[in-house]
CSV table of C-alpha atoms in Angstrom, one decimal:
chain,number,residue,atom,x,y,z
A,1,MET,CA,13.4,-11.0,-45.1
A,2,ALA,CA,10.1,-9.6,-46.3
A,3,SER,CA,7.4,-11.8,-47.4
A,4,LYS,CA,6.2,-11.5,-51.0
A,5,SER,CA,2.8,-10.4,-49.7
A,6,SER,CA,4.5,-7.5,-47.7
A,7,PRO,CA,5.2,-4.3,-49.5
A,8,THR,CA,8.9,-3.3,-49.6
A,9,SER,CA,10.5,-0.3,-48.3
A,10,LYS,CA,10.7,1.3,-52.0
A,11,GLU,CA,7.4,0.1,-52.7
A,12,VAL,CA,5.9,2.0,-49.6
A,13,HIS,CA,8.1,5.1,-50.5
A,14,GLU,CA,6.6,5.3,-54.0
A,15,GLU,CA,2.9,4.6,-53.1
A,16,ARG,CA,3.4,7.4,-50.6
A,17,ASN,CA,4.7,9.9,-53.5
A,18,ASP,CA,1.9,8.7,-55.3
A,19,PHE,CA,-0.3,9.8,-52.7
A,20,MET,CA,1.3,13.2,-52.1
A,21,LYS,CA,1.2,13.8,-55.8
A,22,ASP,CA,-2.4,12.9,-55.8
A,23,LEU,CA,-2.9,15.4,-52.6
A,24,VAL,CA,-1.2,18.4,-54.5
A,25,TYR,CA,-3.1,18.0,-57.6
A,26,ARG,CA,-6.5,18.0,-55.5
A,27,ASP,CA,-5.3,20.9,-53.6
A,28,GLY,CA,-4.5,23.0,-56.8
A,29,TRP,CA,-2.4,26.2,-57.1
A,30,VAL,CA,-3.0,29.8,-57.3
A,31,GLU,CA,-1.1,32.6,-59.1
A,32,LEU,CA,-0.8,36.1,-58.9
A,33,HIS,CA,0.4,38.0,-62.0
A,34,PHE,CA,1.2,41.5,-62.6
A,35,VAL,CA,-0.1,42.6,-65.9
A,36,GLY,CA,0.6,46.5,-65.9
A,37,ASN,CA,-2.3,48.8,-66.7
A,38,THR,CA,-3.7,47.3,-69.4
A,39,LYS,CA,-7.6,47.1,-69.4
A,40,LYS,CA,-7.7,43.8,-71.1
A,41,VAL,CA,-5.2,40.8,-69.8
A,42,ASP,CA,-3.2,39.4,-72.6
A,43,PRO,CA,-3.3,35.6,-72.4
A,44,VAL,CA,0.1,35.2,-73.9
A,45,GLY,CA,2.5,33.7,-71.3
A,46,LEU,CA,-0.3,33.4,-68.7
A,47,PRO,CA,-1.5,29.8,-67.3
A,48,ASP,CA,-4.0,27.5,-68.8
A,49,GLY,CA,-5.9,27.6,-65.4
A,50,ASN,CA,-9.3,29.6,-64.4
A,51,LEU,CA,-8.9,33.4,-64.4
A,52,ILE,CA,-10.6,34.1,-60.9
A,53,ALA,CA,-10.3,37.8,-60.9
A,54,THR,CA,-8.5,41.0,-62.2
A,55,LEU,CA,-8.2,44.1,-60.3
A,56,GLY,CA,-6.0,47.3,-61.3
A,57,GLY,CA,-2.9,45.7,-62.5
A,58,TYR,CA,-3.1,42.5,-61.2
A,59,SER,CA,-4.7,39.3,-62.2
A,60,LEU,CA,-5.6,36.0,-60.2
A,61,TYR,CA,-5.5,32.6,-61.5
A,62,SER,CA,-6.2,29.2,-59.9
A,63,GLY,CA,-5.6,25.6,-61.6
A,64,ASP,CA,-5.0,22.0,-60.7
A,65,GLY,CA,-1.9,20.2,-60.5
A,66,GLU,CA,1.3,21.1,-58.9
A,67,PRO,CA,2.5,24.9,-59.2
A,68,ARG,CA,4.4,25.8,-62.3
A,69,PRO,CA,8.0,27.1,-62.3
A,70,PRO,CA,8.5,30.9,-61.9
A,71,ASN,CA,7.4,32.7,-64.8
A,72,LYS,CA,5.9,36.2,-65.2
A,73,LYS,CA,3.8,35.6,-61.7
A,74,PHE,CA,5.1,37.3,-58.8
A,75,ALA,CA,3.5,35.0,-56.1
A,76,THR,CA,2.7,31.4,-56.5
A,77,LEU,CA,1.1,29.2,-53.7
A,78,THR,CA,-1.0,26.2,-53.1
A,79,ARG,CA,-5.1,26.6,-52.7
A,80,SER,CA,-4.7,25.5,-49.1
A,81,ASP,CA,-2.0,28.3,-48.6
A,82,ALA,CA,-4.3,30.6,-50.5
A,83,ASP,CA,-7.3,29.8,-48.1
A,84,VAL,CA,-5.4,30.3,-44.9
A,85,ILE,CA,-4.0,33.8,-46.0
A,86,CYS,CA,-7.6,34.7,-47.0
A,87,LYS,CA,-8.7,33.7,-43.4
A,88,LEU,CA,-6.0,35.7,-41.9
A,89,LEU,CA,-6.6,38.6,-43.9
A,90,ALA,CA,-10.4,38.6,-43.3
A,91,SER,CA,-9.5,38.5,-39.4
A,92,GLY,CA,-7.0,41.1,-39.8
A,93,ILE,CA,-8.9,44.1,-41.3
A,94,TYR,CA,-9.2,47.4,-39.5
A,95,CYS,CA,-10.9,50.8,-40.6
A,96,MET,CA,-10.6,54.0,-39.6
A,97,LEU,CA,-13.4,56.0,-38.1
A,98,ILE,CA,-13.8,59.7,-38.4
A,99,ALA,CA,-16.4,62.0,-36.9
A,100,ASP,CA,-15.8,64.9,-39.3
A,101,SER,CA,-17.3,65.1,-42.7
A,102,GLY,CA,-14.8,64.0,-45.7
A,103,SER,CA,-14.3,67.5,-46.8
A,104,LYS,CA,-13.0,68.7,-43.4
A,105,ARG,CA,-9.8,68.3,-42.2
A,106,PRO,CA,-10.3,65.5,-39.4
A,107,SER,CA,-8.9,66.2,-36.0
A,108,ASP,CA,-10.3,62.9,-34.1
A,109,GLY,CA,-10.8,59.5,-35.2
A,110,PHE,CA,-10.7,55.9,-34.3
A,111,MET,CA,-8.9,52.8,-35.3
A,112,VAL,CA,-11.3,49.7,-34.7
A,113,LYS,CA,-11.5,46.2,-35.9
A,114,TYR,CA,-13.5,45.7,-39.0
A,115,THR,CA,-15.1,42.9,-37.5
A,116,ASP,CA,-16.2,44.9,-34.4
A,117,TRP,CA,-17.5,47.8,-36.4
A,118,VAL,CA,-19.8,45.3,-38.5
A,119,THR,CA,-21.0,43.6,-35.4
A,120,ALA,CA,-21.7,47.1,-33.9
A,121,GLN,CA,-23.8,48.1,-36.5
A,122,HIS,CA,-25.7,44.9,-36.6
A,123,GLN,CA,-26.4,45.4,-32.9
A,124,LEU,CA,-27.8,49.1,-33.3
A,125,LYS,CA,-30.3,47.6,-35.5
A,126,THR,CA,-31.8,46.2,-32.4
A,127,CYS,CA,-30.1,48.0,-29.5
A,128,ASP,CA,-29.7,51.5,-28.3
A,129,ILE,CA,-25.9,51.3,-27.7
A,130,ALA,CA,-22.9,49.3,-28.8
A,131,ALA,CA,-19.4,49.3,-27.3
A,132,ILE,CA,-16.1,48.3,-29.2
A,133,PRO,CA,-12.5,48.4,-28.4
A,134,ALA,CA,-10.8,51.2,-30.2
A,135,LEU,CA,-7.5,53.0,-30.5
A,136,GLN,CA,-8.4,56.8,-30.4
A,137,LEU,CA,-6.4,59.5,-32.6
A,138,GLU,CA,-5.8,63.1,-32.2
A,139,ALA,CA,-4.2,65.1,-34.5
A,140,LYS,CA,-4.8,69.0,-33.9
A,141,THR,CA,-1.4,70.6,-33.3
A,142,GLY,CA,0.1,67.4,-32.4
A,143,PHE,CA,-0.3,63.8,-32.4
A,144,SER,CA,-1.6,61.8,-29.5
A,145,HIS,CA,-3.2,58.3,-29.1
A,146,SER,CA,-5.2,56.6,-26.2
A,147,VAL,CA,-6.9,53.2,-25.7
A,148,GLY,CA,-10.3,52.7,-24.7
A,149,VAL,CA,-13.9,51.6,-25.3
A,150,LEU,CA,-15.9,53.3,-28.3
A,151,ARG,CA,-19.5,53.7,-27.3
A,152,LEU,CA,-21.8,53.8,-30.4
A,153,TYR,CA,-25.6,54.7,-30.3
A,154,LYS,CA,-27.9,55.2,-32.9
A,155,ARG,CA,-27.4,58.8,-33.6
A,156,THR,CA,-23.7,58.3,-33.6
A,157,LYS,CA,-22.1,59.9,-36.6
A,158,LEU,CA,-18.8,58.1,-37.6
A,159,THR,CA,-17.8,57.5,-41.2
A,160,CYS,CA,-15.6,54.9,-42.1
A,161,THR,CA,-13.0,56.7,-44.3
A,162,HIS,CA,-10.3,54.0,-44.7
A,163,ILE,CA,-9.9,50.3,-44.8
A,164,PHE,CA,-6.5,48.4,-44.3
A,165,TYR,CA,-4.9,45.2,-43.7
A,166,ARG,CA,-1.2,45.1,-43.0
A,167,PRO,CA,0.8,43.3,-40.6
A,168,TRP,CA,1.8,46.6,-39.0
A,169,ALA,CA,-1.9,47.1,-38.2
A,170,SER,CA,-2.2,43.9,-36.3
A,171,HIS,CA,1.1,44.7,-34.5
A,172,VAL,CA,-0.2,48.1,-33.6
A,173,TRP,CA,-3.5,46.7,-32.4
A,174,SER,CA,-1.7,44.0,-30.5
A,175,ILE,CA,0.2,46.2,-28.2
A,176,THR,CA,-2.7,49.0,-28.0
A,177,ALA,CA,-6.0,48.5,-28.5
A,178,GLY,CA,-5.7,44.5,-28.2
A,179,GLN,CA,-5.1,45.3,-24.3
A,180,VAL,CA,-8.6,46.1,-23.6
A,181,ARG,CA,-10.4,43.0,-22.1
A,182,GLU,CA,-13.7,41.9,-22.9
A,183,ALA,CA,-14.9,42.7,-19.5
A,184,ASP,CA,-13.7,46.4,-20.3
A,185,VAL,CA,-16.2,46.5,-23.1
A,186,HIS,CA,-19.2,44.8,-21.4
A,187,GLU,CA,-18.8,46.8,-18.2
A,188,ALA,CA,-18.3,50.3,-19.9
A,189,ASP,CA,-20.3,53.1,-19.0
A,190,VAL,CA,-22.4,53.1,-22.0
A,191,GLN,CA,-25.0,55.9,-21.3
A,192,PRO,CA,-26.3,57.8,-24.3
A,193,ALA,CA,-24.0,60.7,-25.4
A,194,LEU,CA,-25.5,63.9,-27.0
A,195,HIS,CA,-25.5,63.7,-30.7
A,196,ASP,CA,-23.4,66.8,-30.9
A,197,ASP,CA,-20.8,66.1,-28.4
A,198,ALA,CA,-18.3,63.6,-29.7
A,199,SER,CA,-16.3,63.7,-26.7
A,200,LYS,CA,-18.9,61.7,-24.7
A,201,ILE,CA,-18.9,58.6,-26.9
A,202,TRP,CA,-15.3,57.9,-25.7
A,203,ARG,CA,-14.2,56.4,-22.4
A,204,PRO,CA,-10.4,55.7,-22.1
A,205,THR,CA,-9.8,52.5,-20.5
A,206,SER,CA,-6.1,53.5,-19.8
A,207,PHE,CA,-3.9,56.6,-19.9
A,208,LYS,CA,-0.9,54.5,-20.4
A,209,THR,CA,1.1,55.7,-23.3
A,210,PHE,CA,1.6,52.8,-25.4
A,211,PRO,CA,5.0,52.6,-27.2
A,212,LEU,CA,4.6,53.2,-30.9
A,213,ASP,CA,7.8,54.1,-32.9
A,214,GLN,CA,7.9,56.8,-35.7
A,215,LYS,CA,7.3,54.5,-38.3
A,216,HIS,CA,3.9,53.2,-36.6
A,217,LYS,CA,2.8,56.8,-35.8
A,218,ARG,CA,3.3,57.9,-39.6
A,219,LEU,CA,1.3,54.8,-40.9
A,220,LEU,CA,-1.7,55.7,-38.4
A,221,LEU,CA,-1.6,59.3,-39.4
A,222,ILE,CA,-1.7,58.3,-43.1
A,223,SER,CA,-4.6,55.9,-42.2
A,224,PHE,CA,-6.2,58.8,-40.3
A,225,PHE,CA,-6.0,61.6,-43.2
A,226,ALA,CA,-6.4,59.0,-46.1
A,227,GLY,CA,-10.0,59.7,-46.7
A,228,PHE,CA,-9.6,63.6,-46.2
A,229,TRP,CA,-6.5,63.5,-48.5
A,230,ARG,CA,-8.4,61.4,-51.3
A,231,SER,CA,-11.4,63.9,-51.0
A,232,GLN,CA,-8.8,66.9,-51.5
A,233,ASN,CA,-7.0,65.1,-54.2
A,234,LEU,CA,-3.8,65.2,-52.2
A,235,ILE,CA,-3.3,61.3,-51.9
A,236,LYS,CA,-0.6,61.2,-54.5
A,237,ASN,CA,0.9,64.5,-53.2
A,238,SER,CA,4.0,62.9,-51.2
A,239,LYS,CA,5.4,66.2,-50.4
A,240,LYS,CA,2.3,67.8,-49.0
A,241,CYS,CA,1.3,64.5,-46.8
A,242,ALA,CA,4.9,64.6,-45.6
A,243,GLN,CA,4.7,68.2,-44.5
A,244,THR,CA,1.4,67.4,-42.5
A,245,ILE,CA,2.7,64.4,-41.1
A,246,GLY,CA,6.1,66.2,-39.9
A,247,ASP,CA,4.2,69.2,-38.6
A,248,LEU,CA,2.0,67.0,-36.3
A,249,LEU,CA,5.1,64.7,-35.2
A,250,GLY,CA,7.4,67.7,-34.7
A,251,ASP,CA,9.9,66.3,-37.1
A,252,SER,CA,11.0,68.0,-40.0
A,253,SER,CA,13.4,65.4,-41.3
A,254,ILE,CA,10.5,63.3,-42.8
A,255,ARG,CA,11.1,63.1,-46.4
A,256,PRO,CA,8.4,62.7,-49.5
A,257,SER,CA,10.2,59.6,-50.5
A,258,ALA,CA,9.8,58.0,-47.2
A,259,VAL,CA,6.1,59.1,-46.9
A,260,SER,CA,5.5,57.5,-50.6
A,261,ALA,CA,6.4,54.1,-49.5
A,262,ASP,CA,4.5,54.5,-46.3
A,263,LEU,CA,1.3,55.5,-48.3
A,264,ALA,CA,1.6,52.1,-50.0
A,265,GLU,CA,2.4,50.2,-46.9
A,266,ALA,CA,-0.7,52.0,-45.4
A,267,GLY,CA,-2.8,50.8,-48.1
A,268,CYS,CA,-3.3,54.2,-49.9
A,269,ARG,CA,-1.8,53.5,-52.8
A,270,PRO,CA,-1.3,50.2,-55.0
A,271,LEU,CA,1.9,48.2,-54.1
A,272,SER,CA,4.8,47.6,-56.6
A,273,PRO,CA,5.5,44.3,-57.8
A,274,SER,CA,8.4,44.0,-55.4
A,275,LEU,CA,6.7,45.3,-52.4
A,276,ALA,CA,3.9,42.6,-53.1
A,277,LEU,CA,6.3,39.9,-53.4
A,278,ARG,CA,7.7,40.8,-50.1
A,279,LEU,CA,4.4,41.0,-48.6
A,280,PHE,CA,3.3,37.7,-49.9
A,281,ARG,CA,6.4,36.0,-48.9
A,282,GLU,CA,5.6,37.0,-45.4
A,283,LEU,CA,2.2,35.9,-45.5
A,284,ILE,CA,2.7,32.5,-47.3
A,285,ALA,CA,5.3,31.7,-44.5
A,286,GLU,CA,2.9,32.8,-41.8
A,287,ALA,CA,0.4,30.6,-43.5
A,288,ARG,CA,2.3,27.4,-43.9
A,289,SER,CA,3.1,27.8,-40.1
A,290,LEU,CA,-0.5,27.9,-39.6
A,291,LEU,CA,-1.3,24.8,-41.9
A,292,SER,CA,0.0,21.8,-40.3
A,293,LYS,CA,-2.1,19.5,-42.4
A,294,ARG,CA,-5.0,19.5,-44.8
A,295,THR,CA,-7.8,17.6,-44.3
A,296,ARG,CA,-10.0,18.4,-47.5
A,297,PRO,CA,-9.5,19.9,-50.7
A,298,VAL,CA,-9.9,23.8,-51.0
A,299,SER,CA,-12.2,24.7,-53.6
A,300,ARG,CA,-12.0,27.9,-55.7
A,301,ASN,CA,-14.2,30.8,-54.5
A,302,GLN,CA,-14.2,34.5,-54.8
A,303,THR,CA,-12.8,34.9,-51.4
A,304,PHE,CA,-9.4,34.5,-53.0
A,305,VAL,CA,-10.2,38.1,-54.5
A,306,LEU,CA,-8.9,39.3,-50.9
A,307,LEU,CA,-5.3,38.4,-52.1
A,308,LEU,CA,-5.7,40.9,-54.7
A,309,ALA,CA,-7.0,43.3,-52.4
A,310,MET,CA,-3.9,43.4,-50.6
A,311,VAL,CA,-1.9,45.0,-53.8
A,312,GLU,CA,-5.0,47.3,-55.0
A,313,PRO,CA,-6.5,48.5,-51.8
A,314,GLU,CA,-8.1,51.5,-52.8
A,315,LEU,CA,-9.9,49.5,-55.8
A,316,PHE,CA,-11.0,47.0,-53.4
A,317,SER,CA,-12.5,49.5,-50.9
A,318,SER,CA,-14.5,51.6,-53.9
A,319,GLU,CA,-15.2,48.4,-56.1
A,320,LEU,CA,-15.6,45.2,-53.9
A,321,LEU,CA,-16.2,46.2,-50.6
A,322,LYS,CA,-20.0,46.2,-50.5
A,323,ASP,CA,-19.9,42.8,-51.7
A,324,PHE,CA,-17.7,42.0,-48.8
A,325,ILE,CA,-20.0,43.8,-46.2
A,326,ASN,CA,-23.0,41.9,-47.4
A,327,LYS,CA,-21.3,38.3,-46.9
A,328,ASP,CA,-20.7,39.5,-43.3
């Protein structure tokens, strides 16, 4: 029999519940809402919490207490979930580098990790050469790719034309350029290349053909041509984009409807609410698998704007990218 001074199991259970409620309250919630293309957010039906940011047709809110039941929002998560997701996004951003000008149809380009690209830019301020792993893409009469070390020097003329962060990009990286070891980068032959000879800035680490399926090849080609298509006002022309991709892959069966979905998945178009919901469900599941326990409350901050960048990538690139780069 338990003494009067000892708590009963019921009291312990209630105390634990109170503790968890307090923990959730201090943690708070984040909600993403689809509000359409209205320029002004209508407060009717939206939460009483703080509006963090709006981007395109989406709004991001955060508040204290437990998450509310589903209403007009398409994604609800705790601040801890949101914090982990933002860290996942920040570490999984990739960019497409093109040697040609934006008005000329590109034939060579490189997919690199955004963090590597920024680090290389910083290194070039004090050093003559920097080297980073990369996936080289060639799209002339056909499509080919190879993995190696991209040598950058102060006169290298490469333009960042597209920034994207999607699960597919991390998957492509893990089976291609992720194979380049740290030693390959440091031991690379990084002698300065001629300014007008782009081929000399590339040293393949391996001539092995990595197994990319047709879906990933389409997404890579879309990311590769994204900057050029924007400059030519073709980014919304799914038929024209499908024809280009089909010609390069030797596949005449590629339909504009499939490419239209690919354009959204590659980060060239805003996601529909249904696609955004599917994407955030995947991210929330991944975040919660990494978030075994929380040791301190997560405060609201502008990093959560990355959640909006997932659904409005083009607006993120044009409006928020400079601020994001400056934080690096």
